[in-house]
Tab-separated table of C-alpha atoms in Angstrom:
chain	number	residue	atom	x	y	z
E	1	UNK	CA	197.234	160.301	4.207
E	2	UNK	CA	195.287	162.447	6.594
E	3	UNK	CA	195.831	165.704	4.351
E	4	UNK	CA	195.103	163.944	0.986
E	5	UNK	CA	192.535	161.854	-0.640
E	6	UNK	CA	192.897	159.766	-3.789
E	7	UNK	CA	190.207	159.741	-6.296
E	8	UNK	CA	190.046	157.333	-9.075
E	9	UNK	CA	187.136	156.959	-11.555
E	10	UNK	CA	186.330	154.939	-14.618
E	11	UNK	CA	183.639	155.933	-17.344
E	12	UNK	CA	183.532	153.477	-20.224
E	13	UNK	CA	187.097	153.246	-21.168
E	14	UNK	CA	188.364	156.672	-19.879
E	15	UNK	CA	190.067	156.737	-16.356
E	16	UNK	CA	190.126	160.045	-14.546
E	17	UNK	CA	191.896	160.825	-11.269
E	18	UNK	CA	192.672	163.546	-8.981
E	19	UNK	CA	194.837	164.065	-5.730
E	20	UNK	CA	192.373	166.220	-3.239
E	21	UNK	CA	194.344	168.215	-0.526
E	22	UNK	CA	191.243	170.238	0.774
E	23	UNK	CA	188.706	168.991	3.111
E	24	UNK	CA	186.898	165.948	2.378
E	25	UNK	CA	183.698	167.738	2.233
E	26	UNK	CA	184.893	170.066	-0.325
E	27	UNK	CA	187.002	167.779	-2.229
E	28	UNK	CA	183.805	165.277	-2.726
E	29	UNK	CA	181.933	168.240	-3.748
E	30	UNK	CA	184.399	169.122	-6.346
E	31	UNK	CA	184.764	165.381	-7.518
E	32	UNK	CA	181.012	165.105	-8.271
E	33	UNK	CA	180.809	168.574	-10.162
E	34	UNK	CA	183.687	167.070	-12.323
E	35	UNK	CA	181.707	163.730	-12.987
E	36	UNK	CA	178.602	165.469	-13.759
E	37	UNK	CA	180.344	167.359	-16.686
E	38	UNK	CA	181.921	164.147	-17.950
E	39	UNK	CA	178.984	161.900	-17.422
E	40	UNK	CA	176.385	161.384	-20.043
E	41	UNK	CA	173.871	158.838	-19.613
E	42	UNK	CA	170.091	158.454	-20.857
E	43	UNK	CA	166.865	159.200	-18.573
E	44	UNK	CA	166.233	155.354	-18.143
E	45	UNK	CA	169.904	154.524	-17.002
E	46	UNK	CA	170.015	153.801	-13.150
E	47	UNK	CA	173.037	155.551	-11.787
E	48	UNK	CA	174.557	154.018	-8.690
E	49	UNK	CA	177.304	155.390	-6.370
E	50	UNK	CA	178.921	153.024	-3.867
E	51	UNK	CA	181.092	154.993	-1.194
E	52	UNK	CA	182.076	154.253	2.098
E	53	UNK	CA	179.958	155.699	5.217
E	54	UNK	CA	181.249	159.215	5.440
E	55	UNK	CA	178.616	161.861	5.443
E	56	UNK	CA	180.415	164.079	3.012
E	57	UNK	CA	179.249	161.964	0.177
E	58	UNK	CA	175.443	162.066	0.688
E	59	UNK	CA	174.565	165.657	0.045
E	60	UNK	CA	176.822	166.305	-3.165
E	61	UNK	CA	175.428	163.222	-4.641
E	62	UNK	CA	171.885	164.570	-3.952
E	63	UNK	CA	172.666	167.964	-5.360
E	64	UNK	CA	174.390	166.745	-8.735
E	65	UNK	CA	172.663	163.507	-9.450
E	66	UNK	CA	169.245	163.647	-7.339
E	67	UNK	CA	168.131	160.653	-9.041
E	68	UNK	CA	170.904	158.377	-8.238
E	69	UNK	CA	171.020	155.597	-5.980
E	70	UNK	CA	173.670	156.051	-3.196
E	71	UNK	CA	175.042	152.840	-1.355
E	72	UNK	CA	176.953	153.651	1.717
E	73	UNK	CA	179.094	150.944	3.361
E	74	UNK	CA	180.161	151.702	6.875
E	75	UNK	CA	183.661	150.515	8.107
E	76	UNK	CA	183.798	151.352	11.864
E	77	UNK	CA	184.121	148.035	14.139
E	78	UNK	CA	180.407	148.854	15.779
E	79	UNK	CA	178.873	148.949	12.315
E	80	UNK	CA	180.918	147.241	9.930
E	81	UNK	CA	178.426	145.079	7.815
E	82	UNK	CA	175.607	147.857	7.450
E	83	UNK	CA	174.735	148.878	4.213
E	84	UNK	CA	172.423	152.295	3.408
E	85	UNK	CA	170.874	152.771	0.463
E	86	UNK	CA	169.506	156.400	-0.384
E	87	UNK	CA	167.245	156.898	-3.094
E	88	UNK	CA	164.360	159.054	-4.455
E	89	UNK	CA	161.190	157.351	-4.400
E	90	UNK	CA	157.701	158.806	-5.403
E	91	UNK	CA	159.302	162.230	-5.185
E	92	UNK	CA	160.864	161.945	-1.858
E	93	UNK	CA	164.193	160.779	-0.242
E	94	UNK	CA	164.241	157.386	1.392
E	95	UNK	CA	166.935	155.269	3.152
E	96	UNK	CA	167.098	151.707	3.154
E	97	UNK	CA	169.318	149.749	5.891
E	98	UNK	CA	170.375	146.376	5.084
E	99	UNK	CA	173.580	144.250	5.578
E	100	UNK	CA	176.502	143.902	3.332
E	101	UNK	CA	175.687	140.003	2.720
E	102	UNK	CA	172.198	140.416	1.776
E	103	UNK	CA	172.787	139.173	-1.999
E	104	UNK	CA	175.701	136.799	-1.071
E	105	UNK	CA	173.504	133.686	-1.963
E	106	UNK	CA	172.081	135.293	-5.058
E	107	UNK	CA	175.069	134.271	-7.087
E	108	UNK	CA	178.329	132.314	-7.693
E	109	UNK	CA	181.416	134.474	-6.573
E	110	UNK	CA	184.541	134.466	-8.825
E	111	UNK	CA	187.552	132.358	-7.919
E	112	UNK	CA	189.403	135.629	-7.386
E	113	UNK	CA	186.624	136.612	-4.900
E	114	UNK	CA	186.838	133.284	-3.159
E	115	UNK	CA	190.729	133.737	-2.720
E	116	UNK	CA	190.336	137.203	-1.378
E	117	UNK	CA	188.153	136.012	1.173
E	118	UNK	CA	190.353	133.101	2.265
E	119	UNK	CA	193.309	135.610	2.589
E	120	UNK	CA	191.273	138.220	4.643
E	121	UNK	CA	190.010	135.470	6.748
E	122	UNK	CA	193.495	134.340	7.678
E	123	UNK	CA	194.378	137.778	8.160
E	124	UNK	CA	191.767	138.551	10.606
E	125	UNK	CA	192.529	135.166	12.356
E	126	UNK	CA	196.456	136.408	12.960
E	127	UNK	CA	195.183	139.740	13.989
E	128	UNK	CA	193.068	138.552	16.739
E	129	UNK	CA	195.913	136.257	17.916
E	130	UNK	CA	198.258	139.148	18.036
E	131	UNK	CA	195.814	141.596	19.903
E	132	UNK	CA	193.458	141.465	22.672
E	133	UNK	CA	189.999	140.724	21.183
E	134	UNK	CA	187.322	143.186	21.666
E	135	UNK	CA	183.968	141.807	22.204
E	136	UNK	CA	180.906	143.113	20.537
E	137	UNK	CA	177.247	142.309	20.635
E	138	UNK	CA	175.500	141.089	17.033
E	139	UNK	CA	174.478	143.424	14.457
E	140	UNK	CA	170.836	143.641	14.198
E	141	UNK	CA	169.521	141.604	10.992
E	142	UNK	CA	166.581	143.567	10.493
E	143	UNK	CA	165.697	145.739	7.217
E	144	UNK	CA	164.745	149.130	7.957
E	145	UNK	CA	163.191	151.796	5.758
E	146	UNK	CA	162.781	155.539	6.542
E	147	UNK	CA	161.417	158.489	5.042
E	148	UNK	CA	164.154	161.093	4.434
E	149	UNK	CA	167.932	160.604	4.671
E	150	UNK	CA	169.460	159.028	7.637
E	151	UNK	CA	173.154	159.752	8.022
E	152	UNK	CA	174.136	157.895	11.054
E	153	UNK	CA	174.328	153.692	11.391
E	154	UNK	CA	171.119	152.208	13.450
E	155	UNK	CA	171.235	148.743	14.416
E	156	UNK	CA	174.955	148.753	15.249
E	157	UNK	CA	177.255	146.482	17.668
E	158	UNK	CA	177.742	147.330	21.227
E	159	UNK	CA	180.922	146.864	23.055
E	160	UNK	CA	180.984	144.158	25.824
E	161	UNK	CA	182.793	145.225	28.856
E	162	UNK	CA	184.962	142.652	30.901
E	163	UNK	CA	181.917	141.791	33.303
E	164	UNK	CA	179.981	140.655	30.127
E	165	UNK	CA	177.757	143.558	30.026
E	166	UNK	CA	176.734	145.730	27.233
E	167	UNK	CA	177.466	149.464	27.437
E	168	UNK	CA	174.337	151.715	27.379
E	169	UNK	CA	174.069	154.334	24.696
E	170	UNK	CA	173.412	157.870	25.371
E	171	UNK	CA	170.220	157.334	23.635
E	172	UNK	CA	169.208	154.506	26.005
E	173	UNK	CA	170.357	156.529	29.249
E	174	UNK	CA	167.810	159.296	28.204
E	175	UNK	CA	165.345	157.768	26.464
E	176	UNK	CA	165.789	159.845	23.385
E	177	UNK	CA	167.883	159.624	20.298
E	178	UNK	CA	170.307	162.265	20.287
E	179	UNK	CA	171.542	162.821	16.610
E	180	UNK	CA	171.346	165.490	14.284
E	181	UNK	CA	169.993	165.763	11.988
E	182	UNK	CA	167.014	163.983	13.230
E	183	UNK	CA	166.519	160.631	11.639
E	184	UNK	CA	163.144	160.627	9.302
E	185	UNK	CA	159.893	158.659	9.982
E	186	UNK	CA	160.457	154.828	10.154
E	187	UNK	CA	158.103	153.166	8.074
E	188	UNK	CA	159.359	149.430	8.271
E	189	UNK	CA	161.329	147.271	10.553
E	190	UNK	CA	161.407	143.526	10.064
E	191	UNK	CA	162.908	140.508	8.258
E	192	UNK	CA	164.287	140.639	4.636
E	193	UNK	CA	161.482	138.370	3.511
E	194	UNK	CA	158.734	140.560	4.725
E	195	UNK	CA	160.704	143.872	3.491
E	196	UNK	CA	160.573	142.589	-0.315
E	197	UNK	CA	156.726	143.184	-0.082
E	198	UNK	CA	157.417	146.867	-0.427
E	199	UNK	CA	158.282	148.213	-3.809
E	200	UNK	CA	161.157	150.421	-2.766
E	201	UNK	CA	163.037	147.522	-1.056
E	202	UNK	CA	162.161	145.159	-4.043
E	203	UNK	CA	163.878	147.655	-6.260
E	204	UNK	CA	166.700	147.991	-4.098
E	205	UNK	CA	167.314	144.357	-3.635
E	206	UNK	CA	166.972	143.986	-7.546
E	207	UNK	CA	169.942	146.669	-8.284
E	208	UNK	CA	172.073	145.062	-5.354
E	209	UNK	CA	171.474	141.471	-6.978
E	210	UNK	CA	172.335	142.547	-10.449
E	211	UNK	CA	175.711	144.577	-9.108
E	212	UNK	CA	176.724	142.243	-6.331
E	213	UNK	CA	175.021	138.747	-6.622
E	214	UNK	CA	177.336	136.114	-4.994
E	215	UNK	CA	179.556	138.893	-3.407
E	216	UNK	CA	179.615	140.979	-0.307
E	217	UNK	CA	178.574	144.721	-1.047
E	218	UNK	CA	181.823	146.522	-0.254
E	219	UNK	CA	183.688	149.161	-2.214
E	220	UNK	CA	186.527	146.583	-2.517
E	221	UNK	CA	185.014	145.609	-5.960
E	222	UNK	CA	185.433	149.127	-7.078
E	223	UNK	CA	189.028	149.534	-6.013
E	224	UNK	CA	190.105	146.436	-7.714
E	225	UNK	CA	189.322	148.025	-10.962
E	226	UNK	CA	192.275	150.124	-10.770
E	227	UNK	CA	194.556	147.935	-8.576
E	228	UNK	CA	196.855	150.556	-7.588
E	229	UNK	CA	196.406	150.591	-3.745
E	230	UNK	CA	199.297	147.763	-3.411
E	231	UNK	CA	201.740	150.185	-5.593
E	232	UNK	CA	201.400	153.287	-3.180
E	233	UNK	CA	202.183	151.418	0.196
E	234	UNK	CA	206.009	151.882	-0.397
E	235	UNK	CA	205.372	155.776	-0.547
E	236	UNK	CA	203.318	156.268	2.423
E	237	UNK	CA	206.219	157.947	4.254
E	238	UNK	CA	207.198	160.404	1.511
E	239	UNK	CA	206.996	164.103	2.597
E	240	UNK	CA	206.017	165.399	-0.909
E	241	UNK	CA	203.297	162.833	-1.038
E	242	UNK	CA	201.140	164.686	-3.865
E	243	UNK	CA	204.014	164.361	-6.411
E	244	UNK	CA	204.879	160.937	-5.835
E	245	UNK	CA	201.293	160.006	-6.105
E	246	UNK	CA	200.805	161.661	-9.191
E	247	UNK	CA	203.941	159.639	-10.536
E	248	UNK	CA	202.678	156.388	-9.217
E	249	UNK	CA	199.354	156.884	-11.145
E	250	UNK	CA	200.660	158.169	-14.262
E	251	UNK	CA	202.901	154.983	-14.618
E	252	UNK	CA	200.225	152.638	-13.597
E	253	UNK	CA	197.463	154.098	-15.660
E	254	UNK	CA	199.187	155.765	-18.711
E	255	UNK	CA	202.809	154.515	-19.223
E	256	UNK	CA	202.236	150.845	-18.278
E	257	UNK	CA	199.987	150.535	-21.436
E	258	UNK	CA	202.634	151.449	-23.648
E	259	UNK	CA	205.357	149.341	-25.533
E	260	UNK	CA	208.830	150.278	-25.775
E	261	UNK	CA	209.021	152.509	-28.773
E	262	UNK	CA	205.790	154.687	-27.527
E	263	UNK	CA	207.215	154.927	-24.220
E	264	UNK	CA	210.468	156.422	-25.431
E	265	UNK	CA	208.979	158.798	-27.703
E	266	UNK	CA	206.252	159.980	-25.209
E	267	UNK	CA	208.901	160.596	-22.384
E	268	UNK	CA	211.113	162.173	-24.970
E	269	UNK	CA	208.270	164.717	-26.412
E	270	UNK	CA	205.820	165.091	-23.773
E	271	UNK	CA	207.321	164.626	-20.259
E	272	UNK	CA	211.142	165.429	-20.106
E	273	UNK	CA	210.829	169.382	-21.455
E	274	UNK	CA	212.617	172.272	-20.130
E	275	UNK	CA	209.470	173.656	-18.965
E	276	UNK	CA	208.500	170.583	-17.011
E	277	UNK	CA	211.727	170.242	-15.394
E	278	UNK	CA	211.741	173.976	-14.410
E	279	UNK	CA	208.158	173.929	-13.040
E	280	UNK	CA	207.898	170.229	-11.400
E	281	UNK	CA	211.360	168.857	-11.032
E	282	UNK	CA	213.380	171.796	-9.656
E	283	UNK	CA	210.437	173.436	-7.808
E	284	UNK	CA	211.204	174.209	-4.452
E	285	UNK	CA	214.789	173.235	-4.204
E	286	UNK	CA	216.108	176.721	-4.198
E	287	UNK	CA	217.493	176.714	-8.022
E	288	UNK	CA	214.412	179.001	-9.301
E	289	UNK	CA	212.532	181.879	-7.644
E	290	UNK	CA	209.557	181.061	-5.606
E	291	UNK	CA	206.418	182.352	-7.121
E	292	UNK	CA	203.809	180.881	-5.278
E	293	UNK	CA	200.630	183.151	-5.421
E	294	UNK	CA	199.135	184.278	-2.334
E	295	UNK	CA	195.706	182.356	-1.524
E	296	UNK	CA	192.870	184.823	-1.791
E	297	UNK	CA	191.076	185.171	1.441
E	298	UNK	CA	187.291	183.893	1.822
E	299	UNK	CA	186.169	187.732	1.761
E	300	UNK	CA	187.956	188.081	-1.453
E	301	UNK	CA	186.826	185.202	-3.163
E	302	UNK	CA	183.168	186.252	-2.345
E	303	UNK	CA	183.742	189.862	-3.567
E	304	UNK	CA	184.835	188.383	-6.668
E	305	UNK	CA	181.998	185.747	-7.182
E	306	UNK	CA	179.508	188.750	-6.592
E	307	UNK	CA	181.367	191.271	-8.885
E	308	UNK	CA	181.471	188.420	-11.542
E	309	UNK	CA	178.300	186.704	-11.025
E	310	UNK	CA	179.935	183.598	-10.600
E	311	UNK	CA	179.277	180.640	-8.298
E	312	UNK	CA	181.244	179.245	-5.420
E	313	UNK	CA	181.816	175.955	-3.501
E	314	UNK	CA	181.815	175.966	-0.036
E	315	UNK	CA	182.440	173.676	3.022
E	316	UNK	CA	180.255	174.727	5.752
E	317	UNK	CA	179.908	173.974	9.389
E	318	UNK	CA	176.723	175.019	11.031
E	319	UNK	CA	176.092	176.190	14.723
E	320	UNK	CA	175.344	172.534	15.692
E	321	UNK	CA	178.638	171.537	14.138
E	322	UNK	CA	177.181	169.752	11.217
E	323	UNK	CA	179.353	169.750	8.158
E	324	UNK	CA	177.790	170.095	4.675
E	325	UNK	CA	179.319	170.979	0.939
E	326	UNK	CA	177.181	172.792	-1.358
E	327	UNK	CA	177.227	175.334	-4.337
E	328	UNK	CA	175.842	178.581	-3.856
E	329	UNK	CA	175.659	182.128	-5.656
E	330	UNK	CA	176.582	184.925	-3.445
E	331	UNK	CA	174.115	187.902	-3.607
E	332	UNK	CA	175.432	190.330	-0.831
E	333	UNK	CA	177.616	190.725	1.986
E	334	UNK	CA	176.229	192.091	5.026
E	335	UNK	CA	178.600	193.151	8.230
E	336	UNK	CA	177.264	193.744	11.743
E	337	UNK	CA	179.366	196.306	13.575
E	338	UNK	CA	177.712	195.451	17.027
E	339	UNK	CA	179.141	191.691	17.255
E	340	UNK	CA	181.734	191.722	14.459
E	341	UNK	CA	180.119	189.321	12.241
E	342	UNK	CA	179.518	188.822	8.441
E	343	UNK	CA	176.723	187.204	6.653
E	344	UNK	CA	176.587	186.097	2.938
E	345	UNK	CA	173.249	186.368	1.470
E	346	UNK	CA	173.208	183.674	-1.131
E	347	UNK	CA	171.078	181.394	-3.319
E	348	UNK	CA	171.569	177.816	-2.188
E	349	UNK	CA	171.917	175.214	-5.246
E	350	UNK	CA	171.455	172.169	-2.771
E	351	UNK	CA	168.592	173.739	-0.863
E	352	UNK	CA	166.722	175.556	-3.827
E	353	UNK	CA	166.269	178.662	-2.072
E	354	UNK	CA	167.917	181.819	-0.606
E	355	UNK	CA	169.837	181.258	2.483
E	356	UNK	CA	172.148	183.047	4.946
E	357	UNK	CA	175.739	181.844	5.825
E	358	UNK	CA	178.108	183.373	8.259
E	359	UNK	CA	181.434	183.866	7.055
E	360	UNK	CA	183.184	182.407	10.118
E	361	UNK	CA	181.622	179.239	9.564
E	362	UNK	CA	182.745	178.750	6.066
E	363	UNK	CA	185.845	176.313	6.364
E	364	UNK	CA	186.871	176.198	2.745
E	365	UNK	CA	185.911	178.003	-0.050
E	366	UNK	CA	186.586	177.823	-3.960
E	367	UNK	CA	185.294	179.486	-7.087
E	368	UNK	CA	183.341	176.755	-9.067
E	369	UNK	CA	184.942	176.227	-12.287
E	370	UNK	CA	182.391	175.325	-15.093
E	371	UNK	CA	184.928	172.981	-16.666
E	372	UNK	CA	185.854	169.603	-14.951
E	373	UNK	CA	188.758	169.773	-12.520
E	374	UNK	CA	189.845	166.111	-12.950
E	375	UNK	CA	192.846	165.256	-14.805
E	376	UNK	CA	191.695	163.136	-18.046
E	377	UNK	CA	193.732	160.358	-19.472
C-alpha cells in the first residue's frame, strides 16, 4: 500500500515484525535503530544487508552499522538487474556496481529456485503478449567501482522509440552528469575478470558467492523465509489495512506453530480479554469514547527533546530536495523574525558534528526511544 510498509526480520530463531505508517525514510531509520538494539554480533562477523534500490536505506545503515556491507537491487525497468554494494574499505566508503547474475554460474540452484525461474519466465511471456512490448537497450555489463557512496544507478537501459533511436538523457545533452549528491571518483570500469584483481571487488565477489552462489542476487530469497506475501494479497483492498496486517502476520508467524490445545489456551488467556476487545475490536465503531491523543507538533517535540536532553529521529528534505533520515540531539531553537523561519541547532549523529536544520524542511519527527520499537515474537 502507498501509506504502509511491512517490515519482517529473522534473527536466529526469533522473528520480529512491524507495520510502518510513517514516511519510508523515517520508517527505515526506526527499523534499523530497533535492529541495532536486538542484534548482537562479534567483531569478526561480516554483516550484510540486502534491500531494494531506495535511497532511504543507505544512510541509516551507514549510521547504525558503519562496517556492514549493503547490497541494493534496483527494480525499475531501466535498471532492473543492476546491483550496488556499499561497503567501507581502508576507512572510506566505496560503491561497487555489478549485475545480479554475477554469481549465477558459481553454484547449483535448488529445485525450488528452478521452479520459481520457470514460473516467472512464463509469467513474463504472458505479460508481453498482453501488453505492447517496450524496447530498451542492453544493460552495461561493466563492473564499476567508485570512492564514496553512489546513490543513482549507472550503466542503465535506455528506451528505444518507434524509429529505433535511443533517447538522449539530460546528461548527454548537457555533457554533464546532473545528479545530487554527485558521484564519487570512478576508480575502475571494466570486465569482471579484470575487476577481481582489485581487493575490494574480490572481497565483494567472495561474499556474494557465499550468499547467492547459483542464484540471482535478489531480495526474493529473503522474502521467501517468511512466506507471507501471498497471504496478504486477498486483503489489499481493506480500509483498515494496518489491523488486518497484524492479524495475518500474527496468525502466520505465531498461531500456526501451535497445536489445537495450545491454540485454545492461548486465545482464551492472552487474546480474548475484555481489555483487548475494548481497545482493539470495538475501537472506532462508536461504542466507546474516542480518547485519541493529539499528536504533538514538531516544535513541541523539539522543545521536549531539548528540556529532557533526548535524541530525536527526523526525516529531512534539504534545499535541493534530497531526503535523508538521521538521529540528532537538539541543542537550541533560533527564530528569525525577519523571514519568519526557525532553525534547529543540533548535534547530528550521522555526520558526527554540529549542524543546522530548518524546521520547515523537517518532514517527520519522533522522539528516539532507547528500547526497540518492533514487536518481538
